[in-house]
PDB file of N, CA and C in Angstrom:
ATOM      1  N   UNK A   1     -12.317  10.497  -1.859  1.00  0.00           N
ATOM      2  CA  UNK A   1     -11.546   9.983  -0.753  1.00  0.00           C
ATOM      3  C   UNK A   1     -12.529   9.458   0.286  1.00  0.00           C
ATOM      4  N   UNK A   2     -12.415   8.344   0.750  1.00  0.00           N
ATOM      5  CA  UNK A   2     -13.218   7.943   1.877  1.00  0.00           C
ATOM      6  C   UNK A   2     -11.966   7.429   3.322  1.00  0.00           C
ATOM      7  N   UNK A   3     -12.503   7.024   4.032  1.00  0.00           N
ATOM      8  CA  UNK A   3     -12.288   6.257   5.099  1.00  0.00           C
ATOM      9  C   UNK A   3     -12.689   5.031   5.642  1.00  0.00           C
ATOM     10  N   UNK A   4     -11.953   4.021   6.232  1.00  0.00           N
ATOM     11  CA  UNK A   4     -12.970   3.581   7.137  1.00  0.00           C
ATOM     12  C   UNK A   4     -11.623   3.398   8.604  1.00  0.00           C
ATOM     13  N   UNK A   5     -12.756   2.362   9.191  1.00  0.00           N
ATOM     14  CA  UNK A   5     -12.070   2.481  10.972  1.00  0.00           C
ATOM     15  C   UNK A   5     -11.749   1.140  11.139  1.00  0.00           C
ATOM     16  N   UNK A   6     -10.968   0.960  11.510  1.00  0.00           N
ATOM     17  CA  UNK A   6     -10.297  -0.670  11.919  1.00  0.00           C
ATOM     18  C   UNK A   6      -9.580  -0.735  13.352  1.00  0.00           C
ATOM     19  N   UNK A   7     -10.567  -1.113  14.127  1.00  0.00           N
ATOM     20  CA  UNK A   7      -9.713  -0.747  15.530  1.00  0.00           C
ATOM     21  C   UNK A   7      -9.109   0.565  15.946  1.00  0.00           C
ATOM     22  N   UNK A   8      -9.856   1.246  16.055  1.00  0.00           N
ATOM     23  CA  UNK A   8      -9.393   2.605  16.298  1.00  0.00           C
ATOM     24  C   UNK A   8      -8.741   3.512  15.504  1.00  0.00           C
ATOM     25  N   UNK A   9      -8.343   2.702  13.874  1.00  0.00           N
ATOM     26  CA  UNK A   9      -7.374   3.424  13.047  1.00  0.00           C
ATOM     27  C   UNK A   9      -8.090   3.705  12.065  1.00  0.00           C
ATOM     28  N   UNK A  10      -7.917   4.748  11.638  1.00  0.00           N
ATOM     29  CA  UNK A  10      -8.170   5.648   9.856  1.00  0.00           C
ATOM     30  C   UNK A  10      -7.036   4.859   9.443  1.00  0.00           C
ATOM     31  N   UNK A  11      -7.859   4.343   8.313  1.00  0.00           N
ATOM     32  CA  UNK A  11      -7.023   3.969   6.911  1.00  0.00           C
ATOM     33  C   UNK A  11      -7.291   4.663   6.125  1.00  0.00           C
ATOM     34  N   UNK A  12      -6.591   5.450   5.372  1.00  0.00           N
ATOM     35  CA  UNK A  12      -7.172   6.519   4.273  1.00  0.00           C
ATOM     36  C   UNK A  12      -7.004   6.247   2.722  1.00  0.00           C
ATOM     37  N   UNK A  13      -8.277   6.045   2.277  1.00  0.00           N
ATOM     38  CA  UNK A  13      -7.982   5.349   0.817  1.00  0.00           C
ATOM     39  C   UNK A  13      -8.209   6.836  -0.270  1.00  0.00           C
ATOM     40  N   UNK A  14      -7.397   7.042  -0.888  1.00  0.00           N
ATOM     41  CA  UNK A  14      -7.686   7.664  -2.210  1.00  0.00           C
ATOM     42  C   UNK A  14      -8.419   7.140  -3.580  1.00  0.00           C
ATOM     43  N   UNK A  15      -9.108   7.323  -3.891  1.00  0.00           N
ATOM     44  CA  UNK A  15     -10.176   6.379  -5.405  1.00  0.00           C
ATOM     45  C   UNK A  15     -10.782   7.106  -5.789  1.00  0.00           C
ATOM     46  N   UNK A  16     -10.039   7.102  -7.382  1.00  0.00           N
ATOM     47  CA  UNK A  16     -11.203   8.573  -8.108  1.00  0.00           C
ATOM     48  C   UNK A  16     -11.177   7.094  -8.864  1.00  0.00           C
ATOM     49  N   UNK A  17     -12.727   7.589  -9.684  1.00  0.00           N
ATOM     50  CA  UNK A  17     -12.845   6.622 -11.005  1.00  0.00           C
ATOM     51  C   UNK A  17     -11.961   6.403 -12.053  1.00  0.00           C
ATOM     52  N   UNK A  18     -11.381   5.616 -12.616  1.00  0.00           N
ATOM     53  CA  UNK A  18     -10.458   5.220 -13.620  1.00  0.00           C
ATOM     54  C   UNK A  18      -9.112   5.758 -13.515  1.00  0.00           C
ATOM     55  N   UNK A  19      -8.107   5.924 -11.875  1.00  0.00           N
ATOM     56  CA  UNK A  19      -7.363   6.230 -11.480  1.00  0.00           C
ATOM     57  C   UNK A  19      -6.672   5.498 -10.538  1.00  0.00           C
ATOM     58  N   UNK A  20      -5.466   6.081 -10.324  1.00  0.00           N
ATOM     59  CA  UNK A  20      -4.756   5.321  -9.069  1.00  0.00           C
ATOM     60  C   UNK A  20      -5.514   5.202  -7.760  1.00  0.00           C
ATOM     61  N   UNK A  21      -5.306   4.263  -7.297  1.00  0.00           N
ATOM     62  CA  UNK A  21      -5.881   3.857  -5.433  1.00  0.00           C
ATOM     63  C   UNK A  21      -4.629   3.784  -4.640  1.00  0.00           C
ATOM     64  N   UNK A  22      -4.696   4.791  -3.302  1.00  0.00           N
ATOM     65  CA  UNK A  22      -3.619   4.524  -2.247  1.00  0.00           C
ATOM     66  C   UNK A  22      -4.126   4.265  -1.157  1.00  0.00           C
ATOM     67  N   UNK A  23      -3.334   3.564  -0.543  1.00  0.00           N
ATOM     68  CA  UNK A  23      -4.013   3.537   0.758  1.00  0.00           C
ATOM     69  C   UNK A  23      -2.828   3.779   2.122  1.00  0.00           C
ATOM     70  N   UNK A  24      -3.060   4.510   2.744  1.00  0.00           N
ATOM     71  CA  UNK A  24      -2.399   5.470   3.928  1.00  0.00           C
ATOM     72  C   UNK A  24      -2.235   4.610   5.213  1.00  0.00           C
ATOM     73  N   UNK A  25      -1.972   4.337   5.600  1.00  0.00           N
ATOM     74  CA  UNK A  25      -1.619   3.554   6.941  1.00  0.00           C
ATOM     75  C   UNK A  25      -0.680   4.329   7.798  1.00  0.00           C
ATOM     76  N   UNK A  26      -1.455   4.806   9.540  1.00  0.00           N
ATOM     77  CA  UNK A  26      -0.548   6.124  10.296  1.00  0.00           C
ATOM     78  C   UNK A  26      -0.412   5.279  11.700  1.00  0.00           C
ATOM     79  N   UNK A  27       0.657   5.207  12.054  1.00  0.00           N
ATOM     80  CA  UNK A  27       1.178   4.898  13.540  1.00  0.00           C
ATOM     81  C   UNK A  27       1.267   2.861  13.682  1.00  0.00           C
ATOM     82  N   UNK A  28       1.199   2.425  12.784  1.00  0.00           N
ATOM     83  CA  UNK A  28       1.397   1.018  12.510  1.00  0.00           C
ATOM     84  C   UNK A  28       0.566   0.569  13.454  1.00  0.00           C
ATOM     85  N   UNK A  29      -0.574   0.744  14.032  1.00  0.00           N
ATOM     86  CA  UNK A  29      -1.519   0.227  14.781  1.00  0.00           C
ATOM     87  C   UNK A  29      -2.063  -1.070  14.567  1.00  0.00           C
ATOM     88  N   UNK A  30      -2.209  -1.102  13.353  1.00  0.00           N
ATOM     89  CA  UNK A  30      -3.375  -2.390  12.735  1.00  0.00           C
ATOM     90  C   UNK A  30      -2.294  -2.740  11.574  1.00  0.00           C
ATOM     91  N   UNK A  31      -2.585  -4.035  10.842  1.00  0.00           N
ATOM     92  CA  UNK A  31      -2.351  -4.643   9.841  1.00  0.00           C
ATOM     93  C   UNK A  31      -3.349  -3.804   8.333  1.00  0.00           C
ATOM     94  N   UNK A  32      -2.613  -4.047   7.606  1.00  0.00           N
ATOM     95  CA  UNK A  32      -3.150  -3.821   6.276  1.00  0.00           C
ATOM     96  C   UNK A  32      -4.253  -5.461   6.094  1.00  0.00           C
ATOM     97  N   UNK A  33      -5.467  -5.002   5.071  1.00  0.00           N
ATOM     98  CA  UNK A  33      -6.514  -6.178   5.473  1.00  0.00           C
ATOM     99  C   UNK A  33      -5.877  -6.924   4.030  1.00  0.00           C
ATOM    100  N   UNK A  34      -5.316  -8.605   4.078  1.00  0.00           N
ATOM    101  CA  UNK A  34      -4.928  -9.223   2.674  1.00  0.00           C
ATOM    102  C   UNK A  34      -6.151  -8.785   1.767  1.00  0.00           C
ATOM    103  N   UNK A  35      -7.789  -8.911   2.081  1.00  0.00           N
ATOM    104  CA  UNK A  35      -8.172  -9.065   1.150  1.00  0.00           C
ATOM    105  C   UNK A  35      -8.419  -7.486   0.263  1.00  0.00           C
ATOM    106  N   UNK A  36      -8.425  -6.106   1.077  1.00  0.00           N
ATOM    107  CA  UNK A  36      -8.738  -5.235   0.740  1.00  0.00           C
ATOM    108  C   UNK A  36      -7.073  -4.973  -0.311  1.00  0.00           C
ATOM    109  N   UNK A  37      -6.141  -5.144   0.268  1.00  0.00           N
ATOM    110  CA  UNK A  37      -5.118  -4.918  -0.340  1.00  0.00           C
ATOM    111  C   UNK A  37      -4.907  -5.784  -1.559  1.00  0.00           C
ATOM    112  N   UNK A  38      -5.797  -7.250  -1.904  1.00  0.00           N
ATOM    113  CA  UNK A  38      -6.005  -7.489  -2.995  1.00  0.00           C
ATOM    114  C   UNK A  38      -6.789  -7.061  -4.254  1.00  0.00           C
ATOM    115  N   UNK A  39      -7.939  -6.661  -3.510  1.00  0.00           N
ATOM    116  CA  UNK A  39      -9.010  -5.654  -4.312  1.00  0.00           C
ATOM    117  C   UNK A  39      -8.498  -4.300  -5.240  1.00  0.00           C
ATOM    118  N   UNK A  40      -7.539  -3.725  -4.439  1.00  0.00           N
ATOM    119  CA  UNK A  40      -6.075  -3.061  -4.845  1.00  0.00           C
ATOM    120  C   UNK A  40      -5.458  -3.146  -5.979  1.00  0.00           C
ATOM    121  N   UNK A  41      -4.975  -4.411  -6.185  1.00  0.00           N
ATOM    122  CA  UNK A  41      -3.746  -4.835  -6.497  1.00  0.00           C
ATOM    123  C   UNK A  41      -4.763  -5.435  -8.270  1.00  0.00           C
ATOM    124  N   UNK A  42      -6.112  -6.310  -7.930  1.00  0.00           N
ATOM    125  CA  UNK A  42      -6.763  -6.477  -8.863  1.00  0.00           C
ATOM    126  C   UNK A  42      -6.986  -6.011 -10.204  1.00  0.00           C
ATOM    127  N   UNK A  43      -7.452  -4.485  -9.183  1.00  0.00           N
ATOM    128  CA  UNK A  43      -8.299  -3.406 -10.069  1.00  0.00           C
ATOM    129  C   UNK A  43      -7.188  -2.694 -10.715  1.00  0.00           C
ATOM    130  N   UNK A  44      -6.200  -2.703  -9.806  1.00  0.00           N
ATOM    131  CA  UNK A  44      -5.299  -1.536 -10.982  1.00  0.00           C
ATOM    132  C   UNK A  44      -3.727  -2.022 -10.840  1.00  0.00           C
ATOM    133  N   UNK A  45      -3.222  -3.160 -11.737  1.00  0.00           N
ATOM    134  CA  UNK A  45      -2.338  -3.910 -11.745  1.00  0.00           C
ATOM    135  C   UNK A  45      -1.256  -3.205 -12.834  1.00  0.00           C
ATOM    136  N   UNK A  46      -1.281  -2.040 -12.794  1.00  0.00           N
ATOM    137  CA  UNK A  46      -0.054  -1.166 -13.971  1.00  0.00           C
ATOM    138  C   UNK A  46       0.917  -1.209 -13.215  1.00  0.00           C
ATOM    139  N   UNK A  47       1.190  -1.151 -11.724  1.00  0.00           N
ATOM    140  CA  UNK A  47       2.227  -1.026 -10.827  1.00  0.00           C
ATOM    141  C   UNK A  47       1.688  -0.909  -9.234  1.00  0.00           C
ATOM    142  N   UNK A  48       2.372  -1.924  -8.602  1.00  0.00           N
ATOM    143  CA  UNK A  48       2.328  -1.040  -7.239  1.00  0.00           C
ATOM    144  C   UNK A  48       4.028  -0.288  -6.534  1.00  0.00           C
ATOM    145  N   UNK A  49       3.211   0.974  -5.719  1.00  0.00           N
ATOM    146  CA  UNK A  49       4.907   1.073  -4.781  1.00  0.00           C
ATOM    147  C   UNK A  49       4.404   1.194  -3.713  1.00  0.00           C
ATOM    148  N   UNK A  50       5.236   1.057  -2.898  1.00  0.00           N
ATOM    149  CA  UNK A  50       5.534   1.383  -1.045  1.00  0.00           C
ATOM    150  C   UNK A  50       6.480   2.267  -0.821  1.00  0.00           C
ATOM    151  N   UNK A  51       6.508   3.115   0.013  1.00  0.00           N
ATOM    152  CA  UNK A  51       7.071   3.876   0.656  1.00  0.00           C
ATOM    153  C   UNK A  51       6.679   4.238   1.961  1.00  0.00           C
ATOM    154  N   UNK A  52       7.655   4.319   2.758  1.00  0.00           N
ATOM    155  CA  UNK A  52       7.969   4.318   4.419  1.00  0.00           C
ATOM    156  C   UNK A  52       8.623   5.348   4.530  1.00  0.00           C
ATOM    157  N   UNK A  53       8.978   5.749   6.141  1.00  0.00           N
ATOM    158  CA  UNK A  53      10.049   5.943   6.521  1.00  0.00           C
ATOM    159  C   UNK A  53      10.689   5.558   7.560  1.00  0.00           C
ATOM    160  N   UNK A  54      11.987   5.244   7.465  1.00  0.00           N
ATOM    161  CA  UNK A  54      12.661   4.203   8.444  1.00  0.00           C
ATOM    162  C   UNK A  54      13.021   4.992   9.136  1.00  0.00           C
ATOM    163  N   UNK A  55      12.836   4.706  10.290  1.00  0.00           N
ATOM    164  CA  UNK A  55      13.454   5.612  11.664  1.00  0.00           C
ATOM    165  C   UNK A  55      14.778   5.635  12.032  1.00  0.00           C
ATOM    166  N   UNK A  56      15.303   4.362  11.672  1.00  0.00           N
ATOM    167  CA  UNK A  56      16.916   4.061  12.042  1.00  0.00           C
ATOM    168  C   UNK A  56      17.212   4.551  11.346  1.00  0.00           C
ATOM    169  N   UNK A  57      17.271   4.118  10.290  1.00  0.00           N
ATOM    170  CA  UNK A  57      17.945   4.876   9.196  1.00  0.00           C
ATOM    171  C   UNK A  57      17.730   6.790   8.758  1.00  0.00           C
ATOM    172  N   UNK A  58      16.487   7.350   8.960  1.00  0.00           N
ATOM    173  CA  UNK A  58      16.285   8.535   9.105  1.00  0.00           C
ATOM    174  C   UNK A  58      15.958   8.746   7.609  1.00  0.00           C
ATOM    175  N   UNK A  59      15.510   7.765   6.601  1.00  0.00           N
ATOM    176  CA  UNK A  59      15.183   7.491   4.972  1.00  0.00           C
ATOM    177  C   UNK A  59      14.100   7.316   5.207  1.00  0.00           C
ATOM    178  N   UNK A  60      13.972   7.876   3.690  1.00  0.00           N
ATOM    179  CA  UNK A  60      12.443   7.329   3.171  1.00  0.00           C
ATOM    180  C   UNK A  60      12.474   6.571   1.917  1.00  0.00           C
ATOM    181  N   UNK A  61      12.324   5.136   2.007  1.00  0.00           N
ATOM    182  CA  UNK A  61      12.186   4.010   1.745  1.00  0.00           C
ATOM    183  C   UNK A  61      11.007   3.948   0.415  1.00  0.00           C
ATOM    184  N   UNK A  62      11.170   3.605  -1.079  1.00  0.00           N
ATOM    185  CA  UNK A  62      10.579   3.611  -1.806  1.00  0.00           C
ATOM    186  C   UNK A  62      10.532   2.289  -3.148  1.00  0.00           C
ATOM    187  N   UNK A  63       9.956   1.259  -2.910  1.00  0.00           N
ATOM    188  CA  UNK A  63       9.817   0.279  -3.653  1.00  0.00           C
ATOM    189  C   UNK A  63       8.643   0.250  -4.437  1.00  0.00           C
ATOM    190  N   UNK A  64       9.117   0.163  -5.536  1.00  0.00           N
ATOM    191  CA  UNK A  64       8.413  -0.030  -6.973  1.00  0.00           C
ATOM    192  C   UNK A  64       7.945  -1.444  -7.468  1.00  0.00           C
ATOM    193  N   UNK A  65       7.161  -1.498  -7.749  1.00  0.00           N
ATOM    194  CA  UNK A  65       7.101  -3.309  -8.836  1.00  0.00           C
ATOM    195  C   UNK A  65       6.074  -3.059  -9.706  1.00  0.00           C
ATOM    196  N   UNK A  66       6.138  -3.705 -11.179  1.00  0.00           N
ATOM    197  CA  UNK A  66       5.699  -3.471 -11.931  1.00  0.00           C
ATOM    198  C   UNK A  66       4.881  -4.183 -12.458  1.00  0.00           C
ATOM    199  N   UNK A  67       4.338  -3.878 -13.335  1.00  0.00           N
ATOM    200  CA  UNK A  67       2.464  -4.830 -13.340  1.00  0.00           C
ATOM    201  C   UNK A  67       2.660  -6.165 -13.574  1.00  0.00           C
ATOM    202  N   UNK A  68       3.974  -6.858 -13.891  1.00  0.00           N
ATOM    203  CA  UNK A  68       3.905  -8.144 -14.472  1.00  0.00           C
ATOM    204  C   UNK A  68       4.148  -9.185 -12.805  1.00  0.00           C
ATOM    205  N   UNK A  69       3.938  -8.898 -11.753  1.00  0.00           N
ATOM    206  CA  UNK A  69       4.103  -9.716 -10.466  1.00  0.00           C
ATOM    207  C   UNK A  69       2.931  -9.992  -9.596  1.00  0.00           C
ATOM    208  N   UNK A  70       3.461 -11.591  -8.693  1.00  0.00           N
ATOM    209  CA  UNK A  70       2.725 -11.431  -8.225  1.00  0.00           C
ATOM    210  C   UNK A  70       1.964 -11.154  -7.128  1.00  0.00           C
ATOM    211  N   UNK A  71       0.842 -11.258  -6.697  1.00  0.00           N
ATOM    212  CA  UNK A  71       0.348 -10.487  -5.522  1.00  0.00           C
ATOM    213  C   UNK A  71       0.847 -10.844  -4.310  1.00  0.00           C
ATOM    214  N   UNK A  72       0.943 -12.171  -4.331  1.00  0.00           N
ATOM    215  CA  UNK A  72       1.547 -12.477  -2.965  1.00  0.00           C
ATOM    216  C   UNK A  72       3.389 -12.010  -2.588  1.00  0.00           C
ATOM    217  N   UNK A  73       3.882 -11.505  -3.296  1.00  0.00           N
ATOM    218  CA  UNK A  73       5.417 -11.055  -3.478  1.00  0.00           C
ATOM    219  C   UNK A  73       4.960  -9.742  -3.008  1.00  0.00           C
ATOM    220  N   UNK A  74       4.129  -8.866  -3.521  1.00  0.00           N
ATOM    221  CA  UNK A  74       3.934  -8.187  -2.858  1.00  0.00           C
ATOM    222  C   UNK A  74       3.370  -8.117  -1.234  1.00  0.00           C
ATOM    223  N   UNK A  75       2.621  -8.546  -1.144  1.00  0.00           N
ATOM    224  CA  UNK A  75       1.926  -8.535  -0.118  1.00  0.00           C
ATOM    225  C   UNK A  75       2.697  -9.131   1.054  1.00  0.00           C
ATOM    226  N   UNK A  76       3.988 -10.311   0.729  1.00  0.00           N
ATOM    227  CA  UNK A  76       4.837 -10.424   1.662  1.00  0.00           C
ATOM    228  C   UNK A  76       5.853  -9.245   1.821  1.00  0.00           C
ATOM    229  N   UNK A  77       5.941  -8.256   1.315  1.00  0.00           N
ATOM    230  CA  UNK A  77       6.918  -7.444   1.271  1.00  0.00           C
ATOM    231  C   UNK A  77       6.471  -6.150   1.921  1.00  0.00           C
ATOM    232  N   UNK A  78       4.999  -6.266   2.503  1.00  0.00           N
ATOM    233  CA  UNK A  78       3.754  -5.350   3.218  1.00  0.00           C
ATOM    234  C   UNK A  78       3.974  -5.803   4.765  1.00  0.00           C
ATOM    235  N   UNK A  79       3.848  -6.718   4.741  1.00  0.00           N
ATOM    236  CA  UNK A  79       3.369  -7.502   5.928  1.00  0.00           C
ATOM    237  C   UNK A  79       5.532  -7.495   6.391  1.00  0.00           C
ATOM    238  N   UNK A  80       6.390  -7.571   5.526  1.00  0.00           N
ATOM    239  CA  UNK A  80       7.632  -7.604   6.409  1.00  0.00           C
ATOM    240  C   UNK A  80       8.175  -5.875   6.914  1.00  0.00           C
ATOM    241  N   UNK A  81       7.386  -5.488   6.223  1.00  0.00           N
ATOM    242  CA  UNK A  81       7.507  -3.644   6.223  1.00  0.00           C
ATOM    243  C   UNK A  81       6.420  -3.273   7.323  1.00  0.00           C
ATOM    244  N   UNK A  82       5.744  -4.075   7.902  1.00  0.00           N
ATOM    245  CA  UNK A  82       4.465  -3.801   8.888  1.00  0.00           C
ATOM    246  C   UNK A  82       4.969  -4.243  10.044  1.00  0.00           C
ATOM    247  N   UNK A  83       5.697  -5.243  10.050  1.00  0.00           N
ATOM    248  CA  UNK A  83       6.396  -5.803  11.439  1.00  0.00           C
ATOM    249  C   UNK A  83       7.973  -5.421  11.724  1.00  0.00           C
ATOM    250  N   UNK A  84       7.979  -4.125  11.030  1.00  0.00           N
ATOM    251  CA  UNK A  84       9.631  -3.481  11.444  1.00  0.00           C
ATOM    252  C   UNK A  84       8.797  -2.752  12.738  1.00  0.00           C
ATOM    253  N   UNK A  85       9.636  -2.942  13.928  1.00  0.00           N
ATOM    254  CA  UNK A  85       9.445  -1.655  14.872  1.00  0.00           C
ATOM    255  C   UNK A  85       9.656   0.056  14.576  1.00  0.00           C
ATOM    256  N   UNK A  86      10.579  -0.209  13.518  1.00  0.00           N
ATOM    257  CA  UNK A  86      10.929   1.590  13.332  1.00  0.00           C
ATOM    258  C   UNK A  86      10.242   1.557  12.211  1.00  0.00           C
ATOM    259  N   UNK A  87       8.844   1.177  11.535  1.00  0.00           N
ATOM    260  CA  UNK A  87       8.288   2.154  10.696  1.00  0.00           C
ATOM    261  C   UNK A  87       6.950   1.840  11.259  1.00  0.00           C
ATOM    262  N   UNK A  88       6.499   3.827  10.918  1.00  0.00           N
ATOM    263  CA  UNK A  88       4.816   3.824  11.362  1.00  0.00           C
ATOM    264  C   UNK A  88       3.814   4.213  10.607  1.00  0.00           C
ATOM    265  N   UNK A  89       4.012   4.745   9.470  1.00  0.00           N
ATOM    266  CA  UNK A  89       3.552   4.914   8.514  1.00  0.00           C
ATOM    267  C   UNK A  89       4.324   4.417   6.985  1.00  0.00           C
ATOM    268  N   UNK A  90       2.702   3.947   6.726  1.00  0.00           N
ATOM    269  CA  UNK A  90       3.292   2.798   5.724  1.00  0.00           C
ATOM    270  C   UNK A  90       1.864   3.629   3.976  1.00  0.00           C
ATOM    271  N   UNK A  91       2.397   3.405   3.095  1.00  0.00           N
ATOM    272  CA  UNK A  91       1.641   4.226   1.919  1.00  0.00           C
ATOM    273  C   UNK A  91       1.536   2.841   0.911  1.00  0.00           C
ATOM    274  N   UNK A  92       0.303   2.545   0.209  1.00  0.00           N
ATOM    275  CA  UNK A  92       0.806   1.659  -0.336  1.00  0.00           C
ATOM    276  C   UNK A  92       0.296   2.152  -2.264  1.00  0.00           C
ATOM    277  N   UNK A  93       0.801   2.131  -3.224  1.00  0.00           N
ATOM    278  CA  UNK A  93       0.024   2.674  -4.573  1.00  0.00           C
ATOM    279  C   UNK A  93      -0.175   1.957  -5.249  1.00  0.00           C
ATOM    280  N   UNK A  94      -1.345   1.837  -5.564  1.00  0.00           N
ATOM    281  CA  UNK A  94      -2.033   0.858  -7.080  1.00  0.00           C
ATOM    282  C   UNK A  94      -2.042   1.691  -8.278  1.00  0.00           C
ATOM    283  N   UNK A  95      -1.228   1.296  -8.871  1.00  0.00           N
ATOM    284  CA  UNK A  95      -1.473   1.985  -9.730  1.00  0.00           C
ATOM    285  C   UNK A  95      -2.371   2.129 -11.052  1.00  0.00           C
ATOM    286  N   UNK A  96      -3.164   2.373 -11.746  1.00  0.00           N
ATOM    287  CA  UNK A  96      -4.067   2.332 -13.036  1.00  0.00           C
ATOM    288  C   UNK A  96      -3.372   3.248 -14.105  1.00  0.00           C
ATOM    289  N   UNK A  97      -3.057   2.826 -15.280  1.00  0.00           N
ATOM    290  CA  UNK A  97      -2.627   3.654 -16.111  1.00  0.00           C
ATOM    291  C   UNK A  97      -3.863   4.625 -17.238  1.00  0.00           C
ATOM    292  N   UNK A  98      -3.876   5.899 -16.773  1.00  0.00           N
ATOM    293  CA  UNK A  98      -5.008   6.080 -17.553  1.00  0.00           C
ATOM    294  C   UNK A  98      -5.006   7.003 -18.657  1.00  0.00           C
ATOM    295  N   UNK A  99      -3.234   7.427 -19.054  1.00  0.00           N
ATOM    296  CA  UNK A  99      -2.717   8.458 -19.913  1.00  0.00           C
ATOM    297  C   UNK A  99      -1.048   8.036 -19.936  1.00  0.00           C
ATOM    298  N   UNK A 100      -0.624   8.258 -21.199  1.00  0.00           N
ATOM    299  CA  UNK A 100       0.616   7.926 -21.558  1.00  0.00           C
ATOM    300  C   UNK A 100       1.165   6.703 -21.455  1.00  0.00           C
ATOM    301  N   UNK A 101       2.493   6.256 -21.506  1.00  0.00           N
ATOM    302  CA  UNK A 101       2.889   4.985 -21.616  1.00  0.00           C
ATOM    303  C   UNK A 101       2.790   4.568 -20.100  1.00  0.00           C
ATOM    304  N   UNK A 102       3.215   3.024 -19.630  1.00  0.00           N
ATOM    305  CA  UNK A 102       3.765   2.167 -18.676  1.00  0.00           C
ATOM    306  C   UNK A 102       5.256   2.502 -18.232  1.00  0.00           C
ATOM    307  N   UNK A 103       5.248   3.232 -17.476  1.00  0.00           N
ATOM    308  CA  UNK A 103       6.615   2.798 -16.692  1.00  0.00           C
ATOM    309  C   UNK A 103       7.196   1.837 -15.617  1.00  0.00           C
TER     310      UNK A 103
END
């Protein structure tokens, strides 16, 4: 697990070798970076999801997509989930498949 700092914010990335990558986003301070979130999306294209939680609603918000899409569909669907006022933490998962089938 590392870190780094982007304007005052911890982004918290999870990365073991030949495994899933997440990356943590707390209090919606900063933007997610396009290119780091491509580096993401690159390396481990089995699936990504998002999950939030919406304040209005009082849910927690969980979208799936599966390895055959593309990056920019995602990444607009980051960036419209980054500019809601009621969410502040935002999760995003790359997924790598490194045991059993594709779901």
């Amino acid at each position: 697990m590392f870190f780094y700092h982007k304007k005052h914010l911890i982004i918290h990335v999870l990365e073991l070798e030949n495994m899933c990558r997440i990356l943590l986003k707390k209090d919606n301070q900063v933007k997610y970076d396009k290119d780091e979130l491509y580096r993401s999306w690159n390396r481990n294209k089995d699936g990504t999801g998002i999950i939030y939680y919406d304040e209005t609603k009082k849910e927690l918000v969980v979208k799936k997509y599966l390895q055959d899409i593309l990056f920019e569909e995602i990444y607009e669907y980051i960036k419209s989930v980054e500019n809601m006022d009621h969410v502040k933490n935002i999760a995003v998962h790359f997924r790598l498949c490194s045991a059993g089938m594709y779901v």
